[in-house]
PDB file of C-alpha atoms in Angstrom:
ATOM      1  CA  MET A   1     158.012  56.118  99.799  1.00 41.00           C
ATOM      2  CA  LYS A   2     155.752  54.756 102.562  1.00 44.00           C
ATOM      3  CA  LYS A   3     153.472  57.754 102.150  1.00 46.00           C
ATOM      4  CA  ILE A   4     153.059  57.122  98.438  1.00 42.00           C
ATOM      5  CA  ILE A   5     152.368  53.410  98.915  1.00 40.00           C
ATOM      6  CA  LEU A   6     149.635  54.154 101.465  1.00 45.00           C
ATOM      7  CA  PHE A   7     148.184  56.804  99.202  1.00 47.00           C
ATOM      8  CA  PHE A   8     147.787  54.434  96.287  1.00 43.00           C
ATOM      9  CA  LEU A   9     146.437  51.661  98.505  1.00 45.00           C
ATOM     10  CA  PHE A  10     143.753  54.102  99.599  1.00 45.00           C
ATOM     11  CA  SER A  11     143.243  55.478  96.108  1.00 48.00           C
ATOM     12  CA  SER A  12     142.713  52.036  94.593  1.00 44.00           C
ATOM     13  CA  CYS A  13     139.364  51.912  96.402  1.00 43.00           C
ATOM     14  CA  VAL A  14     138.073  55.120  94.860  1.00 42.00           C
ATOM     15  CA  LEU A  15     139.762  55.755  91.526  1.00 42.00           C
ATOM     16  CA  GLN A  16     136.961  54.216  89.513  1.00 42.00           C
ATOM     17  CA  ALA A  17     134.171  56.011  91.408  1.00 46.00           C
ATOM     18  CA  GLN A  18     135.539  59.083  93.112  1.00 52.00           C
ATOM     19  CA  GLN A  19     133.228  60.518  95.766  1.00 67.00           C
ATOM     20  CA  ASP A  20     132.945  64.098  96.982  1.00 76.00           C
ATOM     21  CA  THR A  21     134.583  65.211 100.217  1.00 81.00           C
ATOM     22  CA  GLN A  22     132.801  63.804 103.268  1.00 84.00           C
ATOM     23  CA  PHE A  23     131.987  65.751 106.433  1.00 93.00           C
ATOM     24  CA  THR A  24     130.727  64.347 109.721  1.00 93.00           C
ATOM     25  CA  GLN A  25     129.005  67.630 110.611  1.00 93.00           C
ATOM     26  CA  TYR A  26     127.236  67.925 107.253  1.00 91.00           C
ATOM     27  CA  MET A  27     124.120  69.348 108.954  1.00 91.00           C
ATOM     28  CA  TYR A  28     125.983  72.645 109.553  1.00 91.00           C
ATOM     29  CA  ASN A  29     127.709  72.674 106.161  1.00 85.00           C
ATOM     30  CA  THR A  30     124.814  72.034 103.792  1.00 93.00           C
ATOM     31  CA  THR A  31     125.742  74.527 101.050  1.00 94.00           C
ATOM     32  CA  ASN A  32     128.677  72.312 100.035  1.00 93.00           C
ATOM     33  CA  ILE A  33     126.261  69.633  98.826  1.00 94.00           C
ATOM     34  CA  ASN A  34     123.044  71.591  98.150  1.00 97.00           C
ATOM     35  CA  PRO A  35     123.053  75.098  96.610  1.00 98.00           C
ATOM     36  CA  ALA A  36     119.363  75.584  97.484  1.00 98.00           C
ATOM     37  CA  TYR A  37     120.416  75.999 101.142  1.00 97.00           C
ATOM     38  CA  ALA A  38     122.114  79.347 100.380  1.00 97.00           C
ATOM     39  CA  GLY A  39     120.370  82.136 102.288  1.00 94.00           C
ATOM     40  CA  SER A  40     117.859  79.799 103.960  1.00 93.00           C
ATOM     41  CA  ARG A  41     118.857  80.818 107.504  1.00 91.00           C
ATOM     42  CA  GLY A  42     117.765  84.388 106.821  1.00 90.00           C
ATOM     43  CA  VAL A  43     121.141  85.917 107.768  1.00 92.00           C
ATOM     44  CA  MET A  44     124.648  86.202 106.371  1.00 94.00           C
ATOM     45  CA  SER A  45     126.495  83.082 107.532  1.00 95.00           C
ATOM     46  CA  VAL A  46     130.293  82.665 107.426  1.00 97.00           C
ATOM     47  CA  PHE A  47     131.565  79.114 107.896  1.00 97.00           C
ATOM     48  CA  GLY A  48     135.072  77.678 108.274  1.00 97.00           C
ATOM     49  CA  LEU A  49     135.985  74.005 108.817  1.00 97.00           C
ATOM     50  CA  TYR A  50     139.111  71.885 109.121  1.00 97.00           C
ATOM     51  CA  ARG A  51     139.099  68.072 108.954  1.00 97.00           C
ATOM     52  CA  THR A  52     142.032  65.722 109.416  1.00 96.00           C
ATOM     53  CA  GLN A  53     141.162  62.140 108.593  1.00 94.00           C
ATOM     54  CA  TRP A  54     142.765  58.906 109.775  1.00 93.00           C
ATOM     55  CA  VAL A  55     145.337  60.585 112.022  1.00 94.00           C
ATOM     56  CA  GLY A  56     148.626  58.663 112.054  1.00 91.00           C
ATOM     57  CA  LEU A  57     148.211  57.235 108.551  1.00 89.00           C
ATOM     58  CA  ASP A  58     150.868  58.748 106.305  1.00 87.00           C
ATOM     59  CA  GLY A  59     149.379  60.660 103.368  1.00 87.00           C
ATOM     60  CA  ALA A  60     145.813  60.576 104.792  1.00 90.00           C
ATOM     61  CA  PRO A  61     143.219  63.174 103.676  1.00 93.00           C
ATOM     62  CA  GLU A  62     143.155  66.709 105.081  1.00 95.00           C
ATOM     63  CA  THR A  63     140.321  69.068 104.184  1.00 96.00           C
ATOM     64  CA  SER A  64     139.795  72.800 104.712  1.00 97.00           C
ATOM     65  CA  SER A  65     136.516  74.479 103.840  1.00 96.00           C
ATOM     66  CA  PHE A  66     135.360  78.107 103.858  1.00 97.00           C
ATOM     67  CA  SER A  67     131.977  79.441 102.765  1.00 97.00           C
ATOM     68  CA  VAL A  68     129.729  82.489 102.940  1.00 97.00           C
ATOM     69  CA  ASN A  69     126.014  82.519 102.128  1.00 97.00           C
ATOM     70  CA  THR A  70     123.314  85.132 102.576  1.00 96.00           C
ATOM     71  CA  PRO A  71     119.801  86.068 101.476  1.00 96.00           C
ATOM     72  CA  ILE A  72     119.453  89.102  99.219  1.00 96.00           C
ATOM     73  CA  THR A  73     117.366  91.781 100.933  1.00 92.00           C
ATOM     74  CA  ASN A  74     113.840  92.362  99.606  1.00 92.00           C
ATOM     75  CA  SER A  75     113.999  89.407  97.216  1.00 94.00           C
ATOM     76  CA  ASN A  76     113.503  85.652  97.134  1.00 96.00           C
ATOM     77  CA  LEU A  77     117.136  85.092  96.183  1.00 98.00           C
ATOM     78  CA  GLY A  78     120.068  83.728  98.164  1.00 97.00           C
ATOM     79  CA  VAL A  79     123.730  83.603  97.151  1.00 98.00           C
ATOM     80  CA  GLY A  80     126.821  81.842  98.399  1.00 97.00           C
ATOM     81  CA  ILE A  81     130.470  81.169  97.662  1.00 97.00           C
ATOM     82  CA  SER A  82     132.725  78.404  98.971  1.00 97.00           C
ATOM     83  CA  VAL A  83     136.278  77.089  98.729  1.00 97.00           C
ATOM     84  CA  ILE A  84     137.347  73.539  99.573  1.00 96.00           C
ATOM     85  CA  ASN A  85     140.955  72.356  99.704  1.00 96.00           C
ATOM     86  CA  ASP A  86     141.615  68.594  99.714  1.00 94.00           C
ATOM     87  CA  ARG A  87     145.063  67.101 100.220  1.00 93.00           C
ATOM     88  CA  ILE A  88     145.603  63.360  99.855  1.00 90.00           C
ATOM     89  CA  GLY A  89     149.148  62.025  99.550  1.00 86.00           C
ATOM     90  CA  PRO A  90     150.795  63.725  96.542  1.00 86.00           C
ATOM     91  CA  THR A  91     147.563  65.395  95.344  1.00 87.00           C
ATOM     92  CA  ASN A  92     146.243  68.859  96.169  1.00 91.00           C
ATOM     93  CA  GLU A  93     142.769  69.801  94.945  1.00 92.00           C
ATOM     94  CA  ASN A  94     141.015  73.187  95.221  1.00 94.00           C
ATOM     95  CA  THR A  95     137.319  73.591  94.468  1.00 95.00           C
ATOM     96  CA  PHE A  96     135.713  77.031  94.097  1.00 97.00           C
ATOM     97  CA  SER A  97     131.905  77.214  93.991  1.00 97.00           C
ATOM     98  CA  ALA A  98     129.206  79.868  93.578  1.00 98.00           C
ATOM     99  CA  ASP A  99     125.593  79.177  94.586  1.00 98.00           C
ATOM    100  CA  LEU A 100     122.315  80.869  93.667  1.00 98.00           C
ATOM    101  CA  SER A 101     118.959  79.959  95.249  1.00 98.00           C
ATOM    102  CA  TYR A 102     115.348  81.031  94.748  1.00 98.00           C
ATOM    103  CA  THR A 103     112.816  80.523  97.557  1.00 97.00           C
ATOM    104  CA  ILE A 104     109.029  80.430  97.473  1.00 97.00           C
ATOM    105  CA  PRO A 105     106.606  80.020 100.415  1.00 96.00           C
ATOM    106  CA  VAL A 106     104.525  76.846 100.204  1.00 96.00           C
ATOM    107  CA  SER A 107     102.568  77.395 103.431  1.00 93.00           C
ATOM    108  CA  ALA A 108     102.416  79.749 106.389  1.00 90.00           C
ATOM    109  CA  PHE A 109     105.213  77.787 108.064  1.00 91.00           C
ATOM    110  CA  SER A 110     107.390  76.334 105.299  1.00 94.00           C
ATOM    111  CA  LYS A 111     109.399  77.317 102.225  1.00 96.00           C
ATOM    112  CA  LEU A 112     110.766  75.583  99.138  1.00 98.00           C
ATOM    113  CA  SER A 113     114.097  76.603  97.639  1.00 98.00           C
ATOM    114  CA  PHE A 114     115.685  75.776  94.279  1.00 98.00           C
ATOM    115  CA  GLY A 115     119.409  76.208  93.728  1.00 98.00           C
ATOM    116  CA  ILE A 116     122.134  75.985  91.109  1.00 98.00           C
ATOM    117  CA  LYS A 117     125.875  75.627  91.683  1.00 98.00           C
ATOM    118  CA  GLY A 118     128.786  76.555  89.433  1.00 97.00           C
ATOM    119  CA  THR A 119     132.160  75.007  90.249  1.00 96.00           C
ATOM    120  CA  ALA A 120     135.779  75.420  89.164  1.00 96.00           C
ATOM    121  CA  ASN A 121     138.252  72.712  90.173  1.00 92.00           C
ATOM    122  CA  LEU A 122     142.059  72.883  90.177  1.00 92.00           C
ATOM    123  CA  PHE A 123     143.884  69.560  90.573  1.00 87.00           C
ATOM    124  CA  ASN A 124     147.615  69.279  91.293  1.00 87.00           C
ATOM    125  CA  LEU A 125     149.922  66.285  91.516  1.00 80.00           C
ATOM    126  CA  ASP A 126     153.290  66.713  93.277  1.00 77.00           C
ATOM    127  CA  LEU A 127     155.696  64.704  91.120  1.00 71.00           C
ATOM    128  CA  ASN A 128     158.398  65.054  93.796  1.00 71.00           C
ATOM    129  CA  LYS A 129     156.418  62.523  95.864  1.00 68.00           C
ATOM    130  CA  LEU A 130     156.245  60.035  93.014  1.00 67.00           C
ATOM    131  CA  SER A 131     158.738  57.859  91.164  1.00 61.00           C
ATOM    132  CA  PRO A 132     157.021  57.122  87.845  1.00 57.00           C
ATOM    133  CA  GLU A 133     158.505  54.394  85.669  1.00 57.00           C
ATOM    134  CA  HIS A 134     158.731  56.832  82.758  1.00 52.00           C
ATOM    135  CA  GLN A 135     159.939  60.228  83.965  1.00 56.00           C
ATOM    136  CA  GLY A 136     158.604  62.026  80.880  1.00 57.00           C
ATOM    137  CA  ASP A 137     155.133  60.475  81.081  1.00 56.00           C
ATOM    138  CA  ARG A 138     152.830  63.139  79.598  1.00 58.00           C
ATOM    139  CA  GLN A 139     149.736  62.128  81.586  1.00 56.00           C
ATOM    140  CA  PHE A 140     151.497  63.056  84.859  1.00 56.00           C
ATOM    141  CA  GLN A 141     152.877  66.338  83.506  1.00 56.00           C
ATOM    142  CA  ASP A 142     149.365  67.354  82.426  1.00 57.00           C
ATOM    143  CA  LEU A 143     148.126  67.262  86.027  1.00 63.00           C
ATOM    144  CA  ASP A 144     149.698  70.540  87.178  1.00 70.00           C
ATOM    145  CA  ASN A 145     146.794  72.941  87.893  1.00 75.00           C
ATOM    146  CA  LYS A 146     144.467  70.763  85.855  1.00 83.00           C
ATOM    147  CA  PHE A 147     141.255  72.800  85.451  1.00 88.00           C
ATOM    148  CA  SER A 148     137.769  71.313  85.178  1.00 90.00           C
ATOM    149  CA  PRO A 149     134.413  73.168  85.406  1.00 94.00           C
ATOM    150  CA  ASN A 150     131.159  71.710  86.677  1.00 95.00           C
ATOM    151  CA  ILE A 151     127.547  72.579  87.451  1.00 97.00           C
ATOM    152  CA  GLY A 152     125.071  71.247  90.008  1.00 97.00           C
ATOM    153  CA  ALA A 153     121.558  71.790  91.334  1.00 98.00           C
ATOM    154  CA  GLY A 154     119.414  71.122  94.377  1.00 98.00           C
ATOM    155  CA  ILE A 155     116.011  71.494  95.986  1.00 98.00           C
ATOM    156  CA  TYR A 156     115.459  72.209  99.690  1.00 98.00           C
ATOM    157  CA  TRP A 157     112.186  72.300 101.680  1.00 97.00           C
ATOM    158  CA  HIS A 158     112.290  73.626 105.226  1.00 95.00           C
ATOM    159  CA  SER A 159     110.205  74.914 108.123  1.00 93.00           C
ATOM    160  CA  ASP A 160     111.139  75.902 111.677  1.00 88.00           C
ATOM    161  CA  LYS A 161     111.092  72.226 112.684  1.00 92.00           C
ATOM    162  CA  ALA A 162     112.054  70.147 109.650  1.00 95.00           C
ATOM    163  CA  TYR A 163     113.949  70.047 106.373  1.00 96.00           C
ATOM    164  CA  VAL A 164     114.353  67.774 103.357  1.00 97.00           C
ATOM    165  CA  GLY A 165     116.791  68.223 100.483  1.00 97.00           C
ATOM    166  CA  LEU A 166     117.785  66.539  97.227  1.00 98.00           C
ATOM    167  CA  SER A 167     120.861  67.592  95.272  1.00 97.00           C
ATOM    168  CA  VAL A 168     123.493  66.743  92.670  1.00 97.00           C
ATOM    169  CA  PRO A 169     126.506  69.070  93.202  1.00 95.00           C
ATOM    170  CA  ASN A 170     128.293  67.924  90.006  1.00 93.00           C
ATOM    171  CA  PHE A 171     126.522  66.842  86.835  1.00 94.00           C
ATOM    172  CA  ILE A 172     129.674  66.536  84.702  1.00 90.00           C
ATOM    173  CA  GLU A 173     131.850  63.434  85.055  1.00 85.00           C
ATOM    174  CA  THR A 174     135.558  64.277  84.910  1.00 77.00           C
ATOM    175  CA  ASN A 175     138.321  61.915  83.788  1.00 71.00           C
ATOM    176  CA  ARG A 176     141.872  62.235  85.107  1.00 62.00           C
ATOM    177  CA  PHE A 177     144.960  60.070  84.577  1.00 57.00           C
ATOM    178  CA  SER A 178     143.353  59.179  81.228  1.00 55.00           C
ATOM    179  CA  ASP A 179     145.219  57.030  78.753  1.00 54.00           C
ATOM    180  CA  ASP A 180     143.571  56.948  75.322  1.00 53.00           C
ATOM    181  CA  ASP A 181     140.109  55.481  75.970  1.00 52.00           C
ATOM    182  CA  THR A 182     140.810  54.351  79.546  1.00 51.00           C
ATOM    183  CA  ALA A 183     140.004  56.573  82.555  1.00 50.00           C
ATOM    184  CA  ILE A 184     142.053  55.507  85.567  1.00 49.00           C
ATOM    185  CA  PHE A 185     140.617  58.238  87.790  1.00 59.00           C
ATOM    186  CA  LYS A 186     136.994  59.232  87.200  1.00 68.00           C
ATOM    187  CA  GLU A 187     134.966  61.724  89.219  1.00 75.00           C
ATOM    188  CA  LYS A 188     131.436  60.349  89.139  1.00 83.00           C
ATOM    189  CA  ILE A 189     128.069  62.028  89.739  1.00 91.00           C
ATOM    190  CA  ASN A 190     127.115  62.099  93.444  1.00 93.00           C
ATOM    191  CA  TYR A 191     123.445  62.093  94.489  1.00 96.00           C
ATOM    192  CA  TYR A 192     122.489  63.413  97.936  1.00 97.00           C
ATOM    193  CA  PHE A 193     119.395  63.156 100.116  1.00 97.00           C
ATOM    194  CA  ILE A 194     119.324  64.980 103.448  1.00 97.00           C
ATOM    195  CA  ALA A 195     116.568  65.300 106.067  1.00 97.00           C
ATOM    196  CA  GLY A 196     116.123  66.320 109.690  1.00 96.00           C
ATOM    197  CA  TYR A 197     113.505  67.142 112.307  1.00 96.00           C
ATOM    198  CA  VAL A 198     113.602  69.084 115.599  1.00 94.00           C
ATOM    199  CA  PHE A 199     111.611  67.719 118.566  1.00 94.00           C
ATOM    200  CA  ASN A 200     110.929  69.773 121.710  1.00 92.00           C
ATOM    201  CA  LEU A 201     111.394  67.397 124.654  1.00 92.00           C
ATOM    202  CA  ASP A 202     109.912  69.657 127.340  1.00 88.00           C
ATOM    203  CA  GLN A 203     107.195  72.305 127.499  1.00 85.00           C
ATOM    204  CA  TYR A 204     109.701  75.114 127.985  1.00 80.00           C
ATOM    205  CA  GLU A 205     111.723  74.059 124.916  1.00 82.00           C
ATOM    206  CA  TYR A 206     114.827  73.833 127.094  1.00 91.00           C
ATOM    207  CA  ILE A 207     115.852  70.517 125.507  1.00 94.00           C
ATOM    208  CA  LYS A 208     115.585  69.892 121.771  1.00 94.00           C
ATOM    209  CA  PHE A 209     116.356  66.708 119.892  1.00 95.00           C
ATOM    210  CA  LYS A 210     117.317  66.613 116.207  1.00 95.00           C
ATOM    211  CA  PRO A 211     117.790  63.360 114.294  1.00 96.00           C
ATOM    212  CA  THR A 212     119.192  63.734 110.762  1.00 96.00           C
ATOM    213  CA  VAL A 213     120.075  61.505 107.857  1.00 96.00           C
ATOM    214  CA  LEU A 214     122.313  61.995 104.827  1.00 96.00           C
ATOM    215  CA  THR A 215     122.350  59.470 101.998  1.00 96.00           C
ATOM    216  CA  LYS A 216     124.960  59.641  99.248  1.00 94.00           C
ATOM    217  CA  MET A 217     124.807  57.491  96.140  1.00 93.00           C
ATOM    218  CA  VAL A 218     127.440  57.228  93.403  1.00 90.00           C
ATOM    219  CA  ASP A 219     127.734  54.648  90.641  1.00 82.00           C
ATOM    220  CA  GLY A 220     130.387  52.053  91.352  1.00 78.00           C
ATOM    221  CA  ALA A 221     130.614  52.675  95.116  1.00 81.00           C
ATOM    222  CA  PRO A 222     128.612  51.399  98.115  1.00 85.00           C
ATOM    223  CA  LEU A 223     125.607  53.436  99.235  1.00 89.00           C
ATOM    224  CA  GLN A 224     126.704  55.762 102.053  1.00 92.00           C
ATOM    225  CA  VAL A 225     124.234  56.481 104.856  1.00 95.00           C
ATOM    226  CA  ASP A 226     125.055  58.865 107.715  1.00 96.00           C
ATOM    227  CA  LEU A 227     122.710  58.870 110.728  1.00 96.00           C
ATOM    228  CA  SER A 228     123.081  61.431 113.493  1.00 96.00           C
ATOM    229  CA  ALA A 229     121.276  62.518 116.648  1.00 96.00           C
ATOM    230  CA  ASN A 230     121.956  65.821 118.435  1.00 96.00           C
ATOM    231  CA  PHE A 231     120.562  67.286 121.644  1.00 96.00           C
ATOM    232  CA  LEU A 232     120.453  71.067 122.153  1.00 95.00           C
ATOM    233  CA  PHE A 233     120.277  72.387 125.710  1.00 95.00           C
ATOM    234  CA  ASN A 234     119.023  75.906 126.436  1.00 91.00           C
ATOM    235  CA  ASP A 235     119.883  76.954 122.846  1.00 90.00           C
ATOM    236  CA  LYS A 236     123.551  76.930 123.899  1.00 92.00           C
ATOM    237  CA  PHE A 237     125.158  73.499 124.186  1.00 95.00           C
ATOM    238  CA  THR A 238     124.884  70.689 121.637  1.00 96.00           C
ATOM    239  CA  VAL A 239     125.986  67.091 122.083  1.00 97.00           C
ATOM    240  CA  GLY A 240     125.337  64.098 119.879  1.00 97.00           C
ATOM    241  CA  ALA A 241     126.511  61.003 118.065  1.00 97.00           C
ATOM    242  CA  ALA A 242     126.561  59.744 114.492  1.00 97.00           C
ATOM    243  CA  TYR A 243     127.038  56.523 112.586  1.00 97.00           C
ATOM    244  CA  ARG A 244     128.350  56.198 109.039  1.00 94.00           C
ATOM    245  CA  TRP A 245     127.004  52.872 107.828  1.00 91.00           C
ATOM    246  CA  SER A 246     129.682  50.142 107.890  1.00 88.00           C
ATOM    247  CA  ALA A 247     132.381  52.800 108.233  1.00 90.00           C
ATOM    248  CA  ALA A 248     132.604  54.832 111.465  1.00 94.00           C
ATOM    249  CA  TRP A 249     131.093  56.013 114.731  1.00 96.00           C
ATOM    250  CA  SER A 250     131.282  59.712 115.642  1.00 97.00           C
ATOM    251  CA  ALA A 251     130.877  61.906 118.715  1.00 98.00           C
ATOM    252  CA  MET A 252     129.878  65.568 118.270  1.00 97.00           C
ATOM    253  CA  ALA A 253     129.711  68.635 120.491  1.00 97.00           C
ATOM    254  CA  GLY A 254     129.043  72.323 119.919  1.00 96.00           C
ATOM    255  CA  PHE A 255     128.646  75.548 121.852  1.00 96.00           C
ATOM    256  CA  GLN A 256     126.871  78.803 120.985  1.00 94.00           C
ATOM    257  CA  ILE A 257     129.576  81.167 122.255  1.00 95.00           C
ATOM    258  CA  THR A 258     127.604  84.310 121.393  1.00 92.00           C
ATOM    259  CA  ASP A 259     124.317  84.887 119.571  1.00 89.00           C
ATOM    260  CA  GLY A 260     126.212  84.889 116.280  1.00 91.00           C
ATOM    261  CA  LEU A 261     129.202  82.607 116.938  1.00 94.00           C
ATOM    262  CA  PHE A 262     128.973  78.808 117.088  1.00 96.00           C
ATOM    263  CA  LEU A 263     131.864  76.352 117.616  1.00 97.00           C
ATOM    264  CA  GLY A 264     131.587  72.654 116.749  1.00 97.00           C
ATOM    265  CA  TYR A 265     133.813  69.592 117.023  1.00 98.00           C
ATOM    266  CA  SER A 266     133.526  65.911 116.078  1.00 97.00           C
ATOM    267  CA  TYR A 267     135.650  62.788 116.452  1.00 97.00           C
ATOM    268  CA  ASP A 268     135.308  59.736 114.196  1.00 97.00           C
ATOM    269  CA  ARG A 269     136.440  56.193 114.902  1.00 95.00           C
ATOM    270  CA  GLU A 270     136.546  53.663 112.091  1.00 93.00           C
ATOM    271  CA  THR A 271     134.609  50.396 112.416  1.00 93.00           C
ATOM    272  CA  THR A 272     136.610  48.767 109.599  1.00 90.00           C
ATOM    273  CA  ASN A 273     140.075  47.174 109.658  1.00 89.00           C
ATOM    274  CA  LEU A 274     141.453  50.629 108.840  1.00 86.00           C
ATOM    275  CA  SER A 275     141.082  51.442 112.553  1.00 88.00           C
ATOM    276  CA  ASN A 276     144.196  49.335 113.179  1.00 89.00           C
ATOM    277  CA  TYR A 277     146.321  51.873 111.287  1.00 90.00           C
ATOM    278  CA  ASN A 278     145.077  55.248 112.551  1.00 92.00           C
ATOM    279  CA  SER A 279     143.835  56.972 115.707  1.00 93.00           C
ATOM    280  CA  GLY A 280     140.632  58.438 114.274  1.00 93.00           C
ATOM    281  CA  SER A 281     139.514  61.588 112.486  1.00 96.00           C
ATOM    282  CA  HIS A 282     138.971  65.105 113.850  1.00 97.00           C
ATOM    283  CA  GLU A 283     136.739  67.874 112.525  1.00 97.00           C
ATOM    284  CA  ILE A 284     136.352  71.397 113.919  1.00 98.00           C
ATOM    285  CA  PHE A 285     134.362  74.364 112.600  1.00 97.00           C
ATOM    286  CA  LEU A 286     133.343  77.924 113.390  1.00 97.00           C
ATOM    287  CA  ARG A 287     130.173  79.592 112.129  1.00 96.00           C
ATOM    288  CA  PHE A 288     129.639  83.335 112.461  1.00 95.00           C
ATOM    289  CA  GLU A 289     126.353  85.008 111.582  1.00 94.00           C
ATOM    290  CA  PHE A 290     125.502  88.695 111.275  1.00 90.00           C
ATOM    291  CA  LEU A 291     122.336  88.936 113.340  1.00 79.00           C
ATOM    292  CA  ASN A 292     119.829  91.643 114.121  1.00 71.00           C
ATOM    293  CA  ASN A 293     116.856  91.762 116.480  1.00 61.00           C
ATOM    294  CA  TYR A 294     114.519  90.359 113.827  1.00 55.00           C
ATOM    295  CA  SER A 295     116.715  87.465 112.748  1.00 54.00           C
ATOM    296  CA  ARG A 296     117.370  86.392 116.353  1.00 54.00           C
ATOM    297  CA  ILE A 297     113.660  85.721 116.738  1.00 45.00           C
ATOM    298  CA  THR A 298     112.768  84.160 113.396  1.00 46.00           C
ATOM    299  CA  SER A 299     115.863  82.235 112.259  1.00 45.00           C
ATOM    300  CA  PRO A 300     116.046  78.641 113.616  1.00 48.00           C
ATOM    301  CA  ARG A 301     119.382  77.978 115.305  1.00 58.00           C
ATOM    302  CA  PHE A 302     119.415  74.182 115.072  1.00 70.00           C
ATOM    303  CA  PHE A 303     119.963  73.851 111.285  1.00 73.00           C
TER     304      PHE A 303
END
């Protein structure tokens, strides 16, 4: 029962303006929020992530993500697929997405990509974890494998040193737990802005510095701003920190194990009163890329 109480205490903050899944290491996982990123690295990229949020808080969110994106040879197209699983208290949500991007050169050193995203969402509610007042309540029974489609779009400009992106992953607002004309749970439209720049801090390019920003806006919820700063040493080891405005501090680290395999980890600590009830959040990911001699030289490794 404690788990369910905590779940609904948490849910009461977001039911009217549900936001998309948040990631601390969004700079490595851009296809989830912007389909125009698909294929932009010039190689096939396979990405897997696991996030456990607010460790120690019963019923807290757990997220698993898997994606593949690649350019299509001898074309300006890129494609990608992704799967995200979100578990919060008695709910289990699976999101399947397909991305298509088209890239055009805008200068000798930069490109502009346009992308569209198609999404299928399956939402489940485990009634065994609930004790509804009316056991035969139809609105709860209708939430077993509840299907909802969606569509999104994005634009992404990038060079070897910088990138800027704007995107809306979901244009269709979805109502759940609806009762006649009242929507108790409503998935709202999320607007994203993302940007970053890579500075070389020495003449040999041994140390690189990359500040990034992600801004997420959704009607009915506070503006979310994530600021991060990462240092890359000898194209192998990454260390950095991030701040989610009025929410959390984060520490990040990553290591390029091989030319194609990168491992990353982050730890979040809440700055709100919620920190009194959990021991932080953990996020770990692996990215594997199928490289060749050409892509090792031309594909930037820092985003």
